[in-house]
Short mmCIF file of C-alpha atoms in Angstrom, two decimals:
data_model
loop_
_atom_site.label_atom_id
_atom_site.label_comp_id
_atom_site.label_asym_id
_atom_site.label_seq_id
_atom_site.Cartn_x
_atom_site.Cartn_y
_atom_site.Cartn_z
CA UNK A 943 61.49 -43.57 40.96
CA UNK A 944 61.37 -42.02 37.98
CA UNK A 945 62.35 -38.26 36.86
CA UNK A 946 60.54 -35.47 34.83
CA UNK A 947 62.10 -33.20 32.26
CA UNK A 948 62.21 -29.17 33.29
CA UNK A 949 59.89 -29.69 29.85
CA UNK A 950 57.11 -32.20 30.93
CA UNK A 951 54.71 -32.35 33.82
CA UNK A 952 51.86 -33.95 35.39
CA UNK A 953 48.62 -33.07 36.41
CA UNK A 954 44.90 -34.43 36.19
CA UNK A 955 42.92 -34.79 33.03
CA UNK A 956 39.77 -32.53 32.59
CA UNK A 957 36.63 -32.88 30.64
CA UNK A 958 38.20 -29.96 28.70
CA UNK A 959 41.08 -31.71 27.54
CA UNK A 960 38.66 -34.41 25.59
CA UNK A 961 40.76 -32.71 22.37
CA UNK A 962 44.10 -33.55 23.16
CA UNK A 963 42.84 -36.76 24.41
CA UNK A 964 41.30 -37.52 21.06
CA UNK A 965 44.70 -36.45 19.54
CA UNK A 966 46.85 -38.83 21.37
CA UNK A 967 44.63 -42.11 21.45
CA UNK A 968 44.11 -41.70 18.08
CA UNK A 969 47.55 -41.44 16.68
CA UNK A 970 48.40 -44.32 14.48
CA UNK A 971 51.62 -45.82 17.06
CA UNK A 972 49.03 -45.69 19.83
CA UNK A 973 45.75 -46.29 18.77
CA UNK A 974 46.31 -49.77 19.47
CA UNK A 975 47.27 -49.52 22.98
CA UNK A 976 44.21 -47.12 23.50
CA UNK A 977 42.01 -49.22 22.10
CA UNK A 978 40.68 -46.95 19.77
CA UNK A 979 40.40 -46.63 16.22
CA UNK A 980 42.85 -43.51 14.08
CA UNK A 981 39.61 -41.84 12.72
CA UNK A 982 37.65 -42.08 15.78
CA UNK A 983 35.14 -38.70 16.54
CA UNK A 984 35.36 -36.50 19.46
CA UNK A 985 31.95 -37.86 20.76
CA UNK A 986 33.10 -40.82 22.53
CA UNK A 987 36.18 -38.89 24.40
CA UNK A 988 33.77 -36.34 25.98
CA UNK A 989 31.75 -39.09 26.91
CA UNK A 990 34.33 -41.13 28.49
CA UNK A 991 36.10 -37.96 30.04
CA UNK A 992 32.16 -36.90 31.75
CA UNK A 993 32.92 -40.12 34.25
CA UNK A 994 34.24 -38.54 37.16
CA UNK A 995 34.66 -41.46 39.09
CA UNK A 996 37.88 -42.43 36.83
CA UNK A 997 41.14 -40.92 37.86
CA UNK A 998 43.10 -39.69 34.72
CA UNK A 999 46.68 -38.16 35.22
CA UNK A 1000 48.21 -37.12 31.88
CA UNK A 1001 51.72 -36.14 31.26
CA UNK A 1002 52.26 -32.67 29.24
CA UNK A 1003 55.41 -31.24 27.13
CA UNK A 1004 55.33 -27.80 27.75
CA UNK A 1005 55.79 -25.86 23.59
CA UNK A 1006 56.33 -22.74 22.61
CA UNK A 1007 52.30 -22.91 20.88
CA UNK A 1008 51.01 -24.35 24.72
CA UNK A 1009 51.50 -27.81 26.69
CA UNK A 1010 50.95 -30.91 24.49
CA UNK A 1011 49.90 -34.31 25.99
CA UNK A 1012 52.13 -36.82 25.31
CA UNK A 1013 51.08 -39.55 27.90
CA UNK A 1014 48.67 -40.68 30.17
CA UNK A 1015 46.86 -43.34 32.66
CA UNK A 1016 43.32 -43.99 34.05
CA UNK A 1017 42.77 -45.59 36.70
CA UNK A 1018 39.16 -46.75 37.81
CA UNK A 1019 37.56 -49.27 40.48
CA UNK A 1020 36.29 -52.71 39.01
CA UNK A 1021 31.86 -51.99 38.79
CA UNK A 1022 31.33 -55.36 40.47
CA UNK A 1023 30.91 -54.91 44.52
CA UNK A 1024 32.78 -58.55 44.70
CA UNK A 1025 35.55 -57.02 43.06
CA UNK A 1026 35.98 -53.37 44.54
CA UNK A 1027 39.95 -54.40 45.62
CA UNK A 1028 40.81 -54.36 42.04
CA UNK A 1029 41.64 -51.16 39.89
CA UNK A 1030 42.14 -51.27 35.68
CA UNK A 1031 44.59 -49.65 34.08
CA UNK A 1032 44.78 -48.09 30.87
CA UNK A 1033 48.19 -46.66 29.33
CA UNK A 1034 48.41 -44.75 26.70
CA UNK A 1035 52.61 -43.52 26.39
CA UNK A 1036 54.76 -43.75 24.03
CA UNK A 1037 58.23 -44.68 25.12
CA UNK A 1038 59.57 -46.16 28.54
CA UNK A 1039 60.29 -42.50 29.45
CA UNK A 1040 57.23 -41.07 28.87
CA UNK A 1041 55.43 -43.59 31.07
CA UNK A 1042 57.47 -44.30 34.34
CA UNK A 1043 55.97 -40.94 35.87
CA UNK A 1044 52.70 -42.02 35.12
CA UNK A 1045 52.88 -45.49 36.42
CA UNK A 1046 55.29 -44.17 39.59
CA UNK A 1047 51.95 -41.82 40.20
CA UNK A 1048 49.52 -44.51 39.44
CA UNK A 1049 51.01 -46.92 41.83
CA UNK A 1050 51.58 -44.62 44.89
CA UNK A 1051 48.14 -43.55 44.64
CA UNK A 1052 46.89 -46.99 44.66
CA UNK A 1053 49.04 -48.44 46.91
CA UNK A 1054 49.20 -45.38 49.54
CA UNK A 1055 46.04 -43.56 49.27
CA UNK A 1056 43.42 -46.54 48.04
CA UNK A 1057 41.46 -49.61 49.20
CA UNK A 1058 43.26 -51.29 46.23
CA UNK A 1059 45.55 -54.45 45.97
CA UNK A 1060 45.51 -55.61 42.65
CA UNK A 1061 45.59 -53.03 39.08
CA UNK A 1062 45.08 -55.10 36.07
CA UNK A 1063 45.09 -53.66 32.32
CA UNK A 1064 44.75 -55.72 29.23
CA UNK A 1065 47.73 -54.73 26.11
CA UNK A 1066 47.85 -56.11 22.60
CA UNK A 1067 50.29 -58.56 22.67
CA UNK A 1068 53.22 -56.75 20.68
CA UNK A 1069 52.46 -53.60 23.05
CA UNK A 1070 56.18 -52.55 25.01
CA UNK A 1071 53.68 -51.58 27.73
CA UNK A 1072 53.77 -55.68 28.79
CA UNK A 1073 57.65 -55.18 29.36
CA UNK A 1074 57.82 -51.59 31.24
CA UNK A 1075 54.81 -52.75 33.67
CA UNK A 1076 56.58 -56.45 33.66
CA UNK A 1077 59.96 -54.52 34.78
CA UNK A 1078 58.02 -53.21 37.86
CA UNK A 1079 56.79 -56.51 39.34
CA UNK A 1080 53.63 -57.28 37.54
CA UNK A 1081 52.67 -60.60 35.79
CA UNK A 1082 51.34 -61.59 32.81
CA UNK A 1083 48.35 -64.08 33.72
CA UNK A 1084 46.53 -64.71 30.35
CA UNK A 1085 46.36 -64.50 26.45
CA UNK A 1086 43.58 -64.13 24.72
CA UNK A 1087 43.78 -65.42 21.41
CA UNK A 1088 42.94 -63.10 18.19
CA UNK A 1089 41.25 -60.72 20.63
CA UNK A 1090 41.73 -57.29 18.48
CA UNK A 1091 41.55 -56.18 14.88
CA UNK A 1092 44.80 -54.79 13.66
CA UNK A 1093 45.53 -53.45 9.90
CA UNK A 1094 47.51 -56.50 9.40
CA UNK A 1095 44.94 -59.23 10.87
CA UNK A 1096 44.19 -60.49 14.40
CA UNK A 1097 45.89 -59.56 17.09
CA UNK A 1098 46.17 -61.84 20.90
CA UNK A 1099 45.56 -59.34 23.77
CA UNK A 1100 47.66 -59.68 27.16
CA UNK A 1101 46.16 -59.62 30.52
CA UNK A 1102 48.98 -58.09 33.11
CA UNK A 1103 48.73 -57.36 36.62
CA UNK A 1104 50.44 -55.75 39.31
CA UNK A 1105 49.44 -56.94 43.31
CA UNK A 1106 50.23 -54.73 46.44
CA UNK A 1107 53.53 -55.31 47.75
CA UNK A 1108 53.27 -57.74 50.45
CA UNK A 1109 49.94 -58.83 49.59
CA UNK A 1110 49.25 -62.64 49.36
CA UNK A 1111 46.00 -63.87 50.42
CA UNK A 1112 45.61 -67.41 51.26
CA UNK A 1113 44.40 -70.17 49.28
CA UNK A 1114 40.39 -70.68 49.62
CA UNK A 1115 39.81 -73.44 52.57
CA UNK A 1116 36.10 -73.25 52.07
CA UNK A 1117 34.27 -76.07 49.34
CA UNK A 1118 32.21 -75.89 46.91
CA UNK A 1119 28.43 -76.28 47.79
CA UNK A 1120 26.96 -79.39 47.74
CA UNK A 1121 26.20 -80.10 43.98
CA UNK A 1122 22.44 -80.70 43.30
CA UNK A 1123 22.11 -84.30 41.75
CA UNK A 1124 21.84 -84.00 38.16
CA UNK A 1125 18.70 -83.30 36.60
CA UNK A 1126 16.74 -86.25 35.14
CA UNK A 1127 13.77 -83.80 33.74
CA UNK A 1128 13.43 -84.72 30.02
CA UNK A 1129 10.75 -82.02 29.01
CA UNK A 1130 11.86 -79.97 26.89
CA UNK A 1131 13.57 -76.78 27.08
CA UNK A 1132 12.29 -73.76 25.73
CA UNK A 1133 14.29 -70.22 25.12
CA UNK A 1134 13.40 -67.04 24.19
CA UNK A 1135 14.00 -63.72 25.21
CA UNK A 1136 14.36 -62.09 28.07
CA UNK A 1137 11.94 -59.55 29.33
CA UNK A 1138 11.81 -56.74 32.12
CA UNK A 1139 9.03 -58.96 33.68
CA UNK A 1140 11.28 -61.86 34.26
CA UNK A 1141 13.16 -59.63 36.79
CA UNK A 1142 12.22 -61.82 40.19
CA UNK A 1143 13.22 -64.88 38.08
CA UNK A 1144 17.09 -63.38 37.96
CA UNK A 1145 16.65 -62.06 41.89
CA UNK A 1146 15.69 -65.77 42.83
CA UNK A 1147 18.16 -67.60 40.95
CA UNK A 1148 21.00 -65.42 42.38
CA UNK A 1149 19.91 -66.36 45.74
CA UNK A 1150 20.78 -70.05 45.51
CA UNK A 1151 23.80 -70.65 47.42
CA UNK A 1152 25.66 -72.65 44.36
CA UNK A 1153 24.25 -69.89 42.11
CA UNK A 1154 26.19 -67.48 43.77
CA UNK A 1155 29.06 -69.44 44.58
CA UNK A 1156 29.65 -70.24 40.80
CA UNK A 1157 28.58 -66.14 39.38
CA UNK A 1158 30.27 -62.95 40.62
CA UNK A 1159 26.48 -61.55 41.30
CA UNK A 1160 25.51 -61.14 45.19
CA UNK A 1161 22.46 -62.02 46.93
CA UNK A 1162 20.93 -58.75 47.50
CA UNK A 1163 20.78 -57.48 44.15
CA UNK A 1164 16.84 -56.43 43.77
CA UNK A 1165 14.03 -56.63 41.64
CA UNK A 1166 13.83 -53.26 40.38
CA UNK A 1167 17.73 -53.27 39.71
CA UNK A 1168 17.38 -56.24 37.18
CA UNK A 1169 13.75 -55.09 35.94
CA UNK A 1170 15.94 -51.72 34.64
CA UNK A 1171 18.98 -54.03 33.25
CA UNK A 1172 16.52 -56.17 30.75
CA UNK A 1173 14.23 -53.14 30.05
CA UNK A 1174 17.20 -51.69 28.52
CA UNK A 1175 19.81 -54.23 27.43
CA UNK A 1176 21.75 -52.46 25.75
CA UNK A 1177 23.91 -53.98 22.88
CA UNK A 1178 23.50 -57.07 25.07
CA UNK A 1179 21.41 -59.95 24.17
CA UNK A 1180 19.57 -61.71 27.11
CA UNK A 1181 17.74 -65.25 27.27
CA UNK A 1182 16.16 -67.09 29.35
CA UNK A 1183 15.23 -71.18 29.42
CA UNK A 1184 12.22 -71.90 30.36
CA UNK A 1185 10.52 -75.67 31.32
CA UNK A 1186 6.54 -76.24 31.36
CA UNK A 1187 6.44 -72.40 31.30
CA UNK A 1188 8.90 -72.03 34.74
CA UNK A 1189 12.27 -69.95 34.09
CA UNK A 1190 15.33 -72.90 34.85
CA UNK A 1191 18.27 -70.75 33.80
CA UNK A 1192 19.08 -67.63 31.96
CA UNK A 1193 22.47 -66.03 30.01
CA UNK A 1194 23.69 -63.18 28.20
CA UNK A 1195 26.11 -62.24 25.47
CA UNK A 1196 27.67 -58.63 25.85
CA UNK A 1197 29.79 -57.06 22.80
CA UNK A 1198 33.17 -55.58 23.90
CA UNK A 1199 33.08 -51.93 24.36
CA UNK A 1200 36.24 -50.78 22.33
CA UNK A 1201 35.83 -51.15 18.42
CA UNK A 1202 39.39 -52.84 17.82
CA UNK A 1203 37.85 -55.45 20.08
CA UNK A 1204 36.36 -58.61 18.12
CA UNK A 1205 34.29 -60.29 20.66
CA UNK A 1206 31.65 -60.58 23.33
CA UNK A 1207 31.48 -61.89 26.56
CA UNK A 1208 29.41 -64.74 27.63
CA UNK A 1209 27.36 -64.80 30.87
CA UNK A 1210 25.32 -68.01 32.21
CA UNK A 1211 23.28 -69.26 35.59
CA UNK A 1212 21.27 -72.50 35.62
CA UNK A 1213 18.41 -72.68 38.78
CA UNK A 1214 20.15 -75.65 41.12
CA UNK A 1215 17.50 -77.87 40.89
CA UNK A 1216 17.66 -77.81 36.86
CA UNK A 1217 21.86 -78.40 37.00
CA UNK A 1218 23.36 -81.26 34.84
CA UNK A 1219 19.74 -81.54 32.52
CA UNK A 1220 20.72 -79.86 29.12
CA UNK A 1221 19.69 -76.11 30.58
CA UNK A 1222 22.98 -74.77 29.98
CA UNK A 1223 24.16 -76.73 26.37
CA UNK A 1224 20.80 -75.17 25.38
CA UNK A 1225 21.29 -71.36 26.42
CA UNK A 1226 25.21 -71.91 25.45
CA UNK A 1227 24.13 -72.96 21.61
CA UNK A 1228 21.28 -70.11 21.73
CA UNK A 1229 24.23 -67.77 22.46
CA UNK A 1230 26.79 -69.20 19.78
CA UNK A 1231 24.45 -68.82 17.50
CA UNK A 1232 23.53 -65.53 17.99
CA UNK A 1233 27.21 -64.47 17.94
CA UNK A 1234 27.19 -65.60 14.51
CA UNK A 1235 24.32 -63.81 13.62
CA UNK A 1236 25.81 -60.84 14.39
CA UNK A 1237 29.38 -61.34 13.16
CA UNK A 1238 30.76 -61.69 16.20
CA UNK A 1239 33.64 -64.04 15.93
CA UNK A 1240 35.22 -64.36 19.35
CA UNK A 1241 33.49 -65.58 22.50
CA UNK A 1242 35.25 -64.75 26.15
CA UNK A 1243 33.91 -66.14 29.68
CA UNK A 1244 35.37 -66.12 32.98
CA UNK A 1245 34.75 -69.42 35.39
CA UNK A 1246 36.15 -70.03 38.92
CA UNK A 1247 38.72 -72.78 38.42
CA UNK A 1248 36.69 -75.03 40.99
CA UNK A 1249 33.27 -74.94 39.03
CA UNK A 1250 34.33 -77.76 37.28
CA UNK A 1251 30.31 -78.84 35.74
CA UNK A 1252 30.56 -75.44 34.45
CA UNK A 1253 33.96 -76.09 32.91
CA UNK A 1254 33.67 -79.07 31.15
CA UNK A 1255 30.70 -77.89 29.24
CA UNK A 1256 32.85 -74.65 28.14
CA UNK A 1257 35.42 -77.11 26.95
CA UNK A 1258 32.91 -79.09 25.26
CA UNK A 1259 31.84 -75.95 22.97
CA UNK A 1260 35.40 -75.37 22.51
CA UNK A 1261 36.52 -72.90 24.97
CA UNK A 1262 40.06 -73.22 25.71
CA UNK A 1263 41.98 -71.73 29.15
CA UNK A 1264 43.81 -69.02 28.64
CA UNK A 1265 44.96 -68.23 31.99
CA UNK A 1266 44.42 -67.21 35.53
CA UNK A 1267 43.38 -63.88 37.04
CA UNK A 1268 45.09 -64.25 40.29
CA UNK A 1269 43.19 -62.72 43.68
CA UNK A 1270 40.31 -61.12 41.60
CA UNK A 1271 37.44 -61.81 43.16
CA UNK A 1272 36.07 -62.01 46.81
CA UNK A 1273 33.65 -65.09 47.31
CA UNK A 1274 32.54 -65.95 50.81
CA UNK A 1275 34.98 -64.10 52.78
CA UNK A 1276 38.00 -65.33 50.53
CA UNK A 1277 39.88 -64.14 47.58
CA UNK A 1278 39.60 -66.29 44.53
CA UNK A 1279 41.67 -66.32 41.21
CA UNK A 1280 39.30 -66.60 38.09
CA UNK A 1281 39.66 -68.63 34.82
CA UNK A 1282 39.82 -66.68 31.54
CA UNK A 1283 39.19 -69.12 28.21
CA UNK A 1284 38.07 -68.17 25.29
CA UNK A 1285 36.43 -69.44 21.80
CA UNK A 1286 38.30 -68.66 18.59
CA UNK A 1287 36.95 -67.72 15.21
CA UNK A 1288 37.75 -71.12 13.66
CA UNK A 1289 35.46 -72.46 16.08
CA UNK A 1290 32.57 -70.13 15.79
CA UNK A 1291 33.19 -70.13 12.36
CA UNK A 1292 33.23 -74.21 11.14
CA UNK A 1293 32.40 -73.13 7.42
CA UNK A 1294 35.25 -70.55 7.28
CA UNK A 1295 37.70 -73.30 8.68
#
């Protein structure tokens, strides 16, 4: 347990302190574990600092001029209901010092005073954050390769996380659904894209008990929740497959949020009875080459290590592993480690190679 200076203390973040937010994330030896840019605007902290939801602890040096942050964490539930046992991290310190409070706070709130057993944050891979959160029990589990933009080139990003003491779940017992024989349809497939009225198209296909097996979506999600996703995509771009004018399989490609980020991430379902018959090598290529429409010249997925159809094809495109997310998701009344791989720019790129 660590111990504060009569100079420095803790105490929550507030909308108000979006300033001194701004100031530390942006300064040029921590930018890069924020992952934010040195010249970023104030816009985006006052955004980020209006979610409530997020718990944000900063650590303050008390001056002669007022109390200066000099450190600080957030901590916020994973969005997806399969994954609500699973917290991320963010660090932003900058010396060993400076964050043992923070993480000795963050990790007695989770552990003591939360429905949380696993807190998972992602560091650039020269980051001394890996090594001070390493020192306290956690793991590195996966490296993903020229993830960030540096001044100096790309940059790998490091995937590190801590589990509950004492916390172990078993192995998954339960098998994989029954695969649907491969498809032996040879019309062709059609793509374009995806609409707010292809809404109960996504609702069924999530229903299908491989479907869900394979996706972290659940069964219940509803019409109108998917109607308002494709109405308003986003920065996301969604498509659908389509044979003789039915909907077989949809995907999506999703930019990274932070701007030192180079990538998106890749999303895909195929309908059961349209498995193994080209569906998904046609929405995967549609996707590619969108990415390099838009200069986007990383592509991430995540796969459960037992959805092996799915697995091969990702290899085929060039995806590579690049590690395991241990006890991330729940799936049928287990815990299940996930598959990260990744595409690098070499790949998405053949005429730059």
């Amino acid at each position: 347990m660590s111990t504060l200076s009569v100079t420095k203390f803790l105490r929550p973040i507030e909308p108000v302190d979006a300033d001194a937010v701004r100031a530390l994330c942006t300064s040029p030896n921590l930018c890069g574990r924020a992952g934010t840019t040195p010249f970023e605007g104030l816009a985006p902290f006052v955004a980020r600092l209006g979610n409530l939801d997020v718990h944000r602890l900063g650590l303050f040096r008390s001056t002669v001029a007022g109390p200066t942050l000099v450190g600080m964490t957030e901590l916020e539930f994973h969005r997806n209901l399969r994954c609500r046992h699973v917290a991320t991290l963010r660090l932003v310190a900058a010396t060993a010092q400076d964050a043992a409070p923070l993480l000795d706070a963050v990790t007695d709130l989770a552990w003591g005073w939360l429905n949380v057993d696993r807190i998972e944050t992602e560091l650039p891979a020269d980051d001394d954050g890996i090594a001070w959160l390493c020192d306290r029990g956690a793991a590195v589990e996966y490296r993903k390769r020229d993830h960030r933009h540096t001044p100096s080139g790309p940059l790998d990003t490091i995937g590190v996380a801590l589990l509950r003491p004492g916390f172990s779940p078993p192995p998954p017992v339960k098998p994989h659904p029954a695969w649907s024989p491969p498809s032996t349809n040879s019309a062709p497939v059609t793509l374009r894209r995806a609409t707010a009225d292809d809404a109960p198209a996504f609702v069924a296909t999530f229903r299908e008990p491989s479907v869900r097996w394979g996706t972290m979506q659940v069964a219940s999600t509803t019409e109108a929740l998917w109607r308002a996703r494709l109405a308003n995509p986003g920065t996301a771009t969604m498509v659908v497959a389509e044979r003789g004018g039915v909907i077989v399989g949809h995907a999506g490609l999703h930019p990274e949020a932070f701007p030192c980020h180079r990538g998106a991430i890749v999303g895909m379902t195929v309908r059961e009875a349209a498995q193994g018959g080209r569906v998904g090598r046609a929405l995967l290529d549609a996707l590619v080459d969108a990415a390099r429409w838009q200069g986007i010249d990383r592509l991430g997925l995540e796969v459960y290590p037992d959805n092996t159809r799915a697995i091969a094809l990702y290899r085929r495109f060039g995806f590579a592993e690049e590690g395991l997310r241990r006890a991330a998701v729940w799936r049928d009344g287990e815990i299940v480690d996930s598959l990260v791989m990744g595409m690098r720019p070499v790949n998405l790129r053949p005429d730059a190679a």
